[in-house]
Short mmCIF file of N, CA and C in Angstrom, two decimals:
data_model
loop_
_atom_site.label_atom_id
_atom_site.label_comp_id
_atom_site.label_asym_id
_atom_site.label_seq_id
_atom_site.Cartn_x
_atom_site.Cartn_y
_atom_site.Cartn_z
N UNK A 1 10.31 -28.32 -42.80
CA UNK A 1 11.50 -28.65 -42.05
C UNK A 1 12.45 -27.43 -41.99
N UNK A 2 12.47 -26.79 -42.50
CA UNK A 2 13.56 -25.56 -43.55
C UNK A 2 13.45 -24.17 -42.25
N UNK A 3 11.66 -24.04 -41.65
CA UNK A 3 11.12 -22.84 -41.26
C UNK A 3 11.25 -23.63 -39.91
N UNK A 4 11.15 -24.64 -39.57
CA UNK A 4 11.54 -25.56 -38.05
C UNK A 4 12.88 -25.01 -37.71
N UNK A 5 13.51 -25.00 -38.70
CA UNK A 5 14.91 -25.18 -38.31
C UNK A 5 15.08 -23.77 -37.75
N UNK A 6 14.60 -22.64 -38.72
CA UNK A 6 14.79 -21.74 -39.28
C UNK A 6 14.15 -20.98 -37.70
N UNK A 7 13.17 -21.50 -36.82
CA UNK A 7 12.74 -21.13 -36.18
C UNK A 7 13.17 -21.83 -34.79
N UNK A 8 13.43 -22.91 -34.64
CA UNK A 8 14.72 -23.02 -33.19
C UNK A 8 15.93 -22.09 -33.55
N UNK A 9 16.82 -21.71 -34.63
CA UNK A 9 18.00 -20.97 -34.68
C UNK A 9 17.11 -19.62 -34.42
N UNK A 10 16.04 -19.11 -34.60
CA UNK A 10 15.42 -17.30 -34.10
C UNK A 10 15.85 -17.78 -32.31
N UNK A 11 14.63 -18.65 -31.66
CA UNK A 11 14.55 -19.00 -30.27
C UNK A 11 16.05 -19.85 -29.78
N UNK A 12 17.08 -20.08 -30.47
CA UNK A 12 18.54 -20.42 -29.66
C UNK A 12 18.73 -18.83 -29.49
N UNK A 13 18.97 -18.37 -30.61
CA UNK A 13 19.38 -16.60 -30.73
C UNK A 13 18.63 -15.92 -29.44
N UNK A 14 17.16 -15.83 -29.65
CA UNK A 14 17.12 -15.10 -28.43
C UNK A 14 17.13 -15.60 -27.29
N UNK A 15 17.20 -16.67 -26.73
CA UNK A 15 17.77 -17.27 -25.48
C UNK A 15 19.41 -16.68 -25.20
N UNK A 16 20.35 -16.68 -26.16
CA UNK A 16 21.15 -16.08 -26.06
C UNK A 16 21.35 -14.78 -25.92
N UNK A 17 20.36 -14.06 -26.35
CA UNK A 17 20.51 -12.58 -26.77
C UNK A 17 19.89 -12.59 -25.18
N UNK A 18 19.01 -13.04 -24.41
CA UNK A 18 18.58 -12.52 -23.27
C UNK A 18 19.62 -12.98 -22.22
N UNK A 19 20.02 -14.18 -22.08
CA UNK A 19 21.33 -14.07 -21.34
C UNK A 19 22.46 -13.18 -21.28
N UNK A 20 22.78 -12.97 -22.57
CA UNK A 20 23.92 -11.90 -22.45
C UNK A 20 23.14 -10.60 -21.97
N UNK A 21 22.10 -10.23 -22.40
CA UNK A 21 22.13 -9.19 -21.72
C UNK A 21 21.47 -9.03 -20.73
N UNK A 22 20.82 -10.03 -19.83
CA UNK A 22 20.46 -10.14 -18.68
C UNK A 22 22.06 -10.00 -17.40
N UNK A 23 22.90 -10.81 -18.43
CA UNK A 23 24.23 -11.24 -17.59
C UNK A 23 25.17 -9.30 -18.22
N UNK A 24 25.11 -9.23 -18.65
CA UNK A 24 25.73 -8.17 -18.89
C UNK A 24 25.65 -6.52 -18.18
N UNK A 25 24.04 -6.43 -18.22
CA UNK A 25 23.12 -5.46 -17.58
C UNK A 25 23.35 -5.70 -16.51
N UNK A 26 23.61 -6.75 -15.73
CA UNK A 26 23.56 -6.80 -14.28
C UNK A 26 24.96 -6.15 -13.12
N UNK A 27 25.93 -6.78 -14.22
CA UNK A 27 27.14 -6.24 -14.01
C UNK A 27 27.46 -4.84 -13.28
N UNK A 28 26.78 -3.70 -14.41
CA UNK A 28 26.84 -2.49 -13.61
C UNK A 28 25.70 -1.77 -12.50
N UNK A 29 25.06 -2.86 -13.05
CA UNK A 29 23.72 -2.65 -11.66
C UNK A 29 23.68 -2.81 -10.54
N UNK A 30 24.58 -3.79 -10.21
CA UNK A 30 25.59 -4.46 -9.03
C UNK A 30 26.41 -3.48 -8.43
N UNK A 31 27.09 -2.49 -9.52
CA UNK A 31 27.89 -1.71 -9.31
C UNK A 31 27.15 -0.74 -8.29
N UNK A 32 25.61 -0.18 -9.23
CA UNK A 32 25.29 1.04 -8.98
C UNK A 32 24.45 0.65 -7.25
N UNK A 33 24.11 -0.73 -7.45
CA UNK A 33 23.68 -1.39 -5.94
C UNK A 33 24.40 -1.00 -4.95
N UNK A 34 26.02 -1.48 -5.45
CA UNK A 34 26.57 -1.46 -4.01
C UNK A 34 27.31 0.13 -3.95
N UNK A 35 27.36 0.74 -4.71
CA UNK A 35 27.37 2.54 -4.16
C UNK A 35 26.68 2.76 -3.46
N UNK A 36 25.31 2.64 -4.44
CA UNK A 36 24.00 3.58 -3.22
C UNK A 36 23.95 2.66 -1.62
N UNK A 37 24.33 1.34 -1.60
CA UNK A 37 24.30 1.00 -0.24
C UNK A 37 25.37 1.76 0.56
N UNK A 38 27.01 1.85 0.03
CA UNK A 38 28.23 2.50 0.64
C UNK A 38 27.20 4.08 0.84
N UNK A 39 26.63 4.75 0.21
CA UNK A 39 26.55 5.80 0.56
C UNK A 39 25.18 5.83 1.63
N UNK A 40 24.50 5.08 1.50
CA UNK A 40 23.58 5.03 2.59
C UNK A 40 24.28 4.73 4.34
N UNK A 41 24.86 3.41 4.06
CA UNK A 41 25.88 3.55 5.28
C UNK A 41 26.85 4.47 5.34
N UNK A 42 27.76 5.77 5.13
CA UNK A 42 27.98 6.60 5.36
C UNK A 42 27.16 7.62 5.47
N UNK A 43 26.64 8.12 4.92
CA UNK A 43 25.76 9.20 4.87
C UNK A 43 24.22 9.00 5.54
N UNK A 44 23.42 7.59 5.39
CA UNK A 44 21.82 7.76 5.39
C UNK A 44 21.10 8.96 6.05
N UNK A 45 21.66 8.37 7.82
CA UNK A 45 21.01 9.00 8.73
C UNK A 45 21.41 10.80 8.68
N UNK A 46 22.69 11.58 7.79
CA UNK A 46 23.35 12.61 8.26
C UNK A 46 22.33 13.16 6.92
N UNK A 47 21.52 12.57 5.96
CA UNK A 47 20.78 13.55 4.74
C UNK A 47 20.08 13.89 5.25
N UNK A 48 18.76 14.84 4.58
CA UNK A 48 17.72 15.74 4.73
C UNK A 48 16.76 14.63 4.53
N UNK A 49 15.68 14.70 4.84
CA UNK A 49 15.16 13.61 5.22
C UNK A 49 14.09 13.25 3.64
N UNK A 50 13.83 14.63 2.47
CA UNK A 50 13.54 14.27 0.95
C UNK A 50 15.13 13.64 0.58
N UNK A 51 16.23 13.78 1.21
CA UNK A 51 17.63 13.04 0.23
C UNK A 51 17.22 11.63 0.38
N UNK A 52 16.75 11.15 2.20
CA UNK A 52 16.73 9.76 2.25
C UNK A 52 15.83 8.99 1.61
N UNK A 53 14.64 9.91 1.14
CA UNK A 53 13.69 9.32 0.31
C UNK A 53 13.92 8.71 -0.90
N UNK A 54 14.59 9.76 -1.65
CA UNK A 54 15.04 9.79 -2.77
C UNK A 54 16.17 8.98 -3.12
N UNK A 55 16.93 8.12 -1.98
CA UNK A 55 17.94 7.30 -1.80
C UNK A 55 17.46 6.19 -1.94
N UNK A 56 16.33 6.26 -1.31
CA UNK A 56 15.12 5.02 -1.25
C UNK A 56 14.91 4.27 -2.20
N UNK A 57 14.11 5.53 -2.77
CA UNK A 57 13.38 4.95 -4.21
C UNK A 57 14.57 4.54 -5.27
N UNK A 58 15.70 5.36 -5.66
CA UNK A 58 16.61 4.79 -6.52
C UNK A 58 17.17 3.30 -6.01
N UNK A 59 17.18 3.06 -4.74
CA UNK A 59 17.49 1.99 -4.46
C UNK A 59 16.46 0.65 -4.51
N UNK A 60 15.20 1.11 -4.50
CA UNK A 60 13.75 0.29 -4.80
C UNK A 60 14.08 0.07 -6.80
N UNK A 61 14.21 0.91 -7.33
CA UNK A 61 14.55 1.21 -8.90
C UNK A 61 15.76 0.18 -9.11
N UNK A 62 16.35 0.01 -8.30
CA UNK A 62 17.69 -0.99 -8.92
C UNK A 62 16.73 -2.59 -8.64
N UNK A 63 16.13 -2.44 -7.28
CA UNK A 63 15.69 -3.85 -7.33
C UNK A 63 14.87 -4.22 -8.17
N UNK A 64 14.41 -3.42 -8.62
CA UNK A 64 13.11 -3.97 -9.83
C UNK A 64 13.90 -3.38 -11.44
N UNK A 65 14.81 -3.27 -11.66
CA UNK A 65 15.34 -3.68 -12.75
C UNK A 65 15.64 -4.65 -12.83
N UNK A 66 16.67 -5.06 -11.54
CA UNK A 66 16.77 -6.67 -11.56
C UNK A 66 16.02 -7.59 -11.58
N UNK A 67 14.86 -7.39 -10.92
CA UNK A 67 13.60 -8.42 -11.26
C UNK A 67 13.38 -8.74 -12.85
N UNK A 68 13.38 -7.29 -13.00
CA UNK A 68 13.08 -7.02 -14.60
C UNK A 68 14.03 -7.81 -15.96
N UNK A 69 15.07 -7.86 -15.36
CA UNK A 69 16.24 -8.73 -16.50
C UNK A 69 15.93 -10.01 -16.06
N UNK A 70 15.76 -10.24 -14.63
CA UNK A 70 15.59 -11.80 -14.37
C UNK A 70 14.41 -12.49 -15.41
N UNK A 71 12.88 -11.59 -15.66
CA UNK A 71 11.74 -11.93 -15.78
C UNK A 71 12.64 -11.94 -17.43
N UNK A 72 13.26 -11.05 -17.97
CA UNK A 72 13.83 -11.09 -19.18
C UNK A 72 14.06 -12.61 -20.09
N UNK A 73 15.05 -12.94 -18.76
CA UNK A 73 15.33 -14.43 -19.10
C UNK A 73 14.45 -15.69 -19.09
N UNK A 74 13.36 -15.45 -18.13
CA UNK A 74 12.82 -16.14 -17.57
C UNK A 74 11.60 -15.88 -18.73
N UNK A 75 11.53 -15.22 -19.33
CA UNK A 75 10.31 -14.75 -20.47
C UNK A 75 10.55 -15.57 -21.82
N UNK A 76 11.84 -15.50 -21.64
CA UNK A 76 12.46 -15.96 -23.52
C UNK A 76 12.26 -17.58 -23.25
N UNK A 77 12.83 -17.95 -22.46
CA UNK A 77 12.46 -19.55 -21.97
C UNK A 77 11.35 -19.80 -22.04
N UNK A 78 9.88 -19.34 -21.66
CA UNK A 78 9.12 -19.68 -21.56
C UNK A 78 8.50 -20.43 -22.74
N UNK A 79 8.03 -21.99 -22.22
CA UNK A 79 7.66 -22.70 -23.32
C UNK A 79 8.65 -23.36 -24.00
N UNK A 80 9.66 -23.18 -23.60
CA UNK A 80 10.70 -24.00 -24.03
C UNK A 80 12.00 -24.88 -22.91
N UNK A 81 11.63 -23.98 -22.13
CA UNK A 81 12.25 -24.88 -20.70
C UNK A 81 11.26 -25.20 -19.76
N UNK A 82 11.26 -26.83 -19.51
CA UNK A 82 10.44 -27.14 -18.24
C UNK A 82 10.68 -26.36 -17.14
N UNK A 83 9.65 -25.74 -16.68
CA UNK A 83 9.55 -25.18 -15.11
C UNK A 83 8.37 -26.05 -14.18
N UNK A 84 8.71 -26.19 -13.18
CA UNK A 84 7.93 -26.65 -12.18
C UNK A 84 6.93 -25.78 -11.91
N UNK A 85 5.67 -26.06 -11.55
CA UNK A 85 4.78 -25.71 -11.01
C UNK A 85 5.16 -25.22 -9.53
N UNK A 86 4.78 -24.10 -9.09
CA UNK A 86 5.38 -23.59 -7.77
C UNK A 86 4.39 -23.10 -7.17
N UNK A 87 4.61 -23.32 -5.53
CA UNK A 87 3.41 -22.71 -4.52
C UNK A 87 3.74 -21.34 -4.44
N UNK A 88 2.89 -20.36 -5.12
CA UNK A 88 2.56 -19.20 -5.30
C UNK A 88 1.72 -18.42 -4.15
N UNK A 89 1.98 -17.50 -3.07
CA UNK A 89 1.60 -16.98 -2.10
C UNK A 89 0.54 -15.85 -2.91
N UNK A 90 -0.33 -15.77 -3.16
CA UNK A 90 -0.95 -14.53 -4.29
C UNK A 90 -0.96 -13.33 -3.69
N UNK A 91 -1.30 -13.18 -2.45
CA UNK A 91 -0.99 -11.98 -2.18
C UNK A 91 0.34 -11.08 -1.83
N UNK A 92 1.23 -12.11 -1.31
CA UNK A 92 2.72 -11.77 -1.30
C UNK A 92 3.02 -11.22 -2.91
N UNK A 93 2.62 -12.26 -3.58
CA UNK A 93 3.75 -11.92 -4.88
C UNK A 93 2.72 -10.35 -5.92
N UNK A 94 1.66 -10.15 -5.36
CA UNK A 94 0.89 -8.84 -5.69
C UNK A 94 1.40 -7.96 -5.51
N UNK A 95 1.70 -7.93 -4.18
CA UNK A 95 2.41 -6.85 -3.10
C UNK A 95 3.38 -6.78 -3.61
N UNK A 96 4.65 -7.89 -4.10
CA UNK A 96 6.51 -7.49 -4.18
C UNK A 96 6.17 -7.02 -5.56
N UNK A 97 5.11 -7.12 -6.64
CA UNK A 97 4.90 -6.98 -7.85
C UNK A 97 4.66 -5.00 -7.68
N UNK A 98 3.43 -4.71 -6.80
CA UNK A 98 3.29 -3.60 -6.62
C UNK A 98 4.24 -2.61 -5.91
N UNK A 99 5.53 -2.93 -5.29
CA UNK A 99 6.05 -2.04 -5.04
C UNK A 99 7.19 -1.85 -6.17
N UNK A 100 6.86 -3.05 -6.81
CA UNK A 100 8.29 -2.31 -8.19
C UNK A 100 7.55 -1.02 -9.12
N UNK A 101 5.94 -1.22 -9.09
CA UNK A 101 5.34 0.43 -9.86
C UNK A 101 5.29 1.29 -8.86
N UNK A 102 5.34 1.13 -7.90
CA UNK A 102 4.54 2.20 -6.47
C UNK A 102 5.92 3.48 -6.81
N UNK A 103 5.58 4.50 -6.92
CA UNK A 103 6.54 5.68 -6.71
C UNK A 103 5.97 6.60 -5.98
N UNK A 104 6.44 7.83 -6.19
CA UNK A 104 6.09 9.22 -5.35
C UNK A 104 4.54 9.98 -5.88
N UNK A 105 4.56 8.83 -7.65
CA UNK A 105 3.22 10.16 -8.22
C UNK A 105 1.93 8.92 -7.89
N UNK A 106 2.11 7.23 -7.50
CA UNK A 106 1.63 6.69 -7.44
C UNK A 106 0.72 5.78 -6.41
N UNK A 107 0.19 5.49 -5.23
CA UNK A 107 0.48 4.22 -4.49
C UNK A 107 -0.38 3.56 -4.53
N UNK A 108 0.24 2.35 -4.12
CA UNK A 108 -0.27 0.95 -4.24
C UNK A 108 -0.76 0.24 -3.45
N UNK A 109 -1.99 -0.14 -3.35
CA UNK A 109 -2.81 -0.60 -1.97
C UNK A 109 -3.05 -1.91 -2.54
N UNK A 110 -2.59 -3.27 -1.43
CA UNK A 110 -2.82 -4.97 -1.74
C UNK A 110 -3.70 -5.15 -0.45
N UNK A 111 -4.83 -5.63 -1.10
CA UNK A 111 -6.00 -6.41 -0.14
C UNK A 111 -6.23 -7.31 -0.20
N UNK A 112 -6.79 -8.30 0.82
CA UNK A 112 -7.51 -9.17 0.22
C UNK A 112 -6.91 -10.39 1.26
N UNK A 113 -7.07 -11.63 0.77
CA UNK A 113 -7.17 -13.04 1.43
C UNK A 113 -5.66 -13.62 1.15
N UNK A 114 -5.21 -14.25 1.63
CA UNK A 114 -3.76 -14.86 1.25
C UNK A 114 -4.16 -16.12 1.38
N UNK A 115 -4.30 -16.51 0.00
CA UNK A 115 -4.54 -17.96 -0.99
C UNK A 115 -3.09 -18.08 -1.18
N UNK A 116 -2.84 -19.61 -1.65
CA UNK A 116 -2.32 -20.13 -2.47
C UNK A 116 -2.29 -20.64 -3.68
N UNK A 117 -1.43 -20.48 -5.06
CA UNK A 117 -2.06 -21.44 -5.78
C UNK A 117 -0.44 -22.07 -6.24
N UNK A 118 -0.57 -23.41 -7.51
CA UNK A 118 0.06 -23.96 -8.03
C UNK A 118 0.24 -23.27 -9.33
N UNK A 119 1.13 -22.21 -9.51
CA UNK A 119 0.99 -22.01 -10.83
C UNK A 119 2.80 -21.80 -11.29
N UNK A 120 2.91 -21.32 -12.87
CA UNK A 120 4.00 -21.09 -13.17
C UNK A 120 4.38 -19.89 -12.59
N UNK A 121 5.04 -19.38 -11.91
CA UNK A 121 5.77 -18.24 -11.45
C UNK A 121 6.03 -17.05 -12.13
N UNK A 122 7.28 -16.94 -12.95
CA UNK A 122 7.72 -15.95 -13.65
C UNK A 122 6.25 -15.12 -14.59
N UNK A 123 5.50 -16.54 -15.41
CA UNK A 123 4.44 -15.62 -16.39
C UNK A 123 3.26 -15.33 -15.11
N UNK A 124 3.06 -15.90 -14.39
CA UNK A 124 2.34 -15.59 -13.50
C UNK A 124 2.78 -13.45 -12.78
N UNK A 125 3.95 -13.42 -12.64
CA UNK A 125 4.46 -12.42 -11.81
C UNK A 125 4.74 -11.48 -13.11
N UNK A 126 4.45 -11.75 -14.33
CA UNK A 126 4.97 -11.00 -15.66
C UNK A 126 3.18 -10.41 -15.78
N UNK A 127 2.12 -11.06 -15.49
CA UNK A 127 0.70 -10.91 -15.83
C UNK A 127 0.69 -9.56 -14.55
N UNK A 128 0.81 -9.89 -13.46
CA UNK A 128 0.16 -8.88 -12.57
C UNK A 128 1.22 -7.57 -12.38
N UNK A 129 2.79 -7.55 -13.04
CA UNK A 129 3.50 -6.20 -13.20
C UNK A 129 2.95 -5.98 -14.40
N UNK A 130 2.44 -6.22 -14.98
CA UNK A 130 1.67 -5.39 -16.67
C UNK A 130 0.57 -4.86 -16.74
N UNK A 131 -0.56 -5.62 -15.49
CA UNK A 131 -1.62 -5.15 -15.30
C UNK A 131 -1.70 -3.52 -14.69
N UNK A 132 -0.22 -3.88 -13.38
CA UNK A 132 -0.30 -2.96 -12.46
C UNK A 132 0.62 -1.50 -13.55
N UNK A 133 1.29 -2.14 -13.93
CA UNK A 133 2.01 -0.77 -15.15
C UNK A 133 1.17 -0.25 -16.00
N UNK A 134 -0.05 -1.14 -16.77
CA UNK A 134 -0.80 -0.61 -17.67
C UNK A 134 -1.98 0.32 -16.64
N UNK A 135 -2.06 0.06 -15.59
CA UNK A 135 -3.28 0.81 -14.54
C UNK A 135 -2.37 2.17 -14.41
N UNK A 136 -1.44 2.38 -14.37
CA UNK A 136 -0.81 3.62 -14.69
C UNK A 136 -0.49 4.49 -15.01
N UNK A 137 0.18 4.00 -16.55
CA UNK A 137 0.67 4.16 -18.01
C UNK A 137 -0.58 4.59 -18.23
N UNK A 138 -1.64 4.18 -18.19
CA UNK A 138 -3.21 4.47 -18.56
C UNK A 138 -3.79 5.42 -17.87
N UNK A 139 -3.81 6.14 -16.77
CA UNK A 139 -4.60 6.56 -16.14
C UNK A 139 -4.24 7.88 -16.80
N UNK A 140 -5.61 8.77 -16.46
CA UNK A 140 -5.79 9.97 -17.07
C UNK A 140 -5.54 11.34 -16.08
N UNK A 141 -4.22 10.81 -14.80
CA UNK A 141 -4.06 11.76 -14.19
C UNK A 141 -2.67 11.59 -14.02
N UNK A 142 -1.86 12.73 -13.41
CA UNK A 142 -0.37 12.08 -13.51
C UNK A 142 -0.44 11.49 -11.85
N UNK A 143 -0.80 11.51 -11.05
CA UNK A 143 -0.66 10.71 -9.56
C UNK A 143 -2.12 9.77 -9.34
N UNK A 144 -1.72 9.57 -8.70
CA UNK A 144 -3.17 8.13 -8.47
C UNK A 144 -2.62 6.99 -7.50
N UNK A 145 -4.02 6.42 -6.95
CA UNK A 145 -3.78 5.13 -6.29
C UNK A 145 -4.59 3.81 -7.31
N UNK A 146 -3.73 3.05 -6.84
CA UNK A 146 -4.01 2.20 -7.21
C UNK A 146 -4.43 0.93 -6.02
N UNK A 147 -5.93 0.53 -6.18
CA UNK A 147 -6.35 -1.04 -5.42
C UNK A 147 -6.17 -2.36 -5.76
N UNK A 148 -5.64 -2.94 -5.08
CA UNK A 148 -6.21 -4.05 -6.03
C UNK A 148 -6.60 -5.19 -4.63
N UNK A 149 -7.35 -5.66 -5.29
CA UNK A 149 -7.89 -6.81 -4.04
C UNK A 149 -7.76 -7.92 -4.76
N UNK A 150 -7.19 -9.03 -3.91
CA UNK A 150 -6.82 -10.09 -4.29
C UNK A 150 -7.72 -11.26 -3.31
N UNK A 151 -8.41 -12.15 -4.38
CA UNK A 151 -9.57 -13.18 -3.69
C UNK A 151 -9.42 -14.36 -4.32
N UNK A 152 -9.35 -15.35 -4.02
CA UNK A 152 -9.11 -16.54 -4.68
C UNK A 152 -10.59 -16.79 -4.94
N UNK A 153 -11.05 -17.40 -6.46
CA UNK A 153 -12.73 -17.66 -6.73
C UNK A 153 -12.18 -18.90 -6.99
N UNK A 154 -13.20 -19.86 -6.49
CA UNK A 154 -13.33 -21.39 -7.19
C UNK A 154 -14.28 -21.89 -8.41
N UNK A 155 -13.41 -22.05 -9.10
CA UNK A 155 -14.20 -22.11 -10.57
C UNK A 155 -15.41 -23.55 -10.54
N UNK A 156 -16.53 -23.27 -11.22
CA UNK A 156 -17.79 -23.55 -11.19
C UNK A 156 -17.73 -25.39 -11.93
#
């Protein structure tokens, strides 16, 4: 009973600990969002056309941090808050998964069939950014492409 207890007060704690800093982190990310947009609408079209790139990608980099604190929260819950089962587009959510790794030393090619399935979302979209980061993080060159083909199999 003692290590029960002892172990909802760890998982209240980090439910908390990921809110605050999901909610906290976001704050200035918001900030740094809506600069790089003010400076894109003043400036976009008047940069060198590596500035607009490079405007790009930092601005691709804010959206997938935010994904990233969202999945934060959405990670610590897991197994402890009911989530619905959700219609999952597989190749859509491959693709929005692969452009949060895709950079300048990397790219990211999505093939394949656009299935549906019923699954949990967040660990679902947490499995295929880890796959696609560890195909990376791993590879034994510093630039590379990456494939991935996406096929729905019906189990036997």
């Amino acid at each position: 009973m003692a290590r029960t207890s002892e172990l909802q007060q760890v998982n209240a704690d980090l439910d908390k600990f990921a809110y605050v800093a999901s909610h906290d982190l976001r704050a200035p990310l918001r900030a740094v969002e809506n600069l790089l947009g003010f400076l894109h609408e003043d400036v976009g079209d008047g940069l060198p056309a590596d500035s607009r790139k490079h405007l790009e990608i930092v601005m691709q980099r804010v959206q997938r941090l935010d994904a990233l604190l969202t999945s934060l929260l959405d990670y610590s819950r897991a197994g402890r808050a009911k989530q619905p089962l959700e219609r999952v587009d597989v190749l859509e959510c491959v693709s929005d998964c692969a452009q949060m790794v895709a950079d300048e030393h990397f790219t990211v090619t999505v093939q394949g069939s656009n299935d549906v399935v019923f699954t949990y979302r967040t660990p679902f979209e947490l499995v295929i950014r880890n796959l696609l980061d560890n195909a990376q993080k791993h590879h034994d060159q510093e630039t590379g492409q990456i494939v991935v083909s996406v096929r729905l199999r019906q189990s036997d």
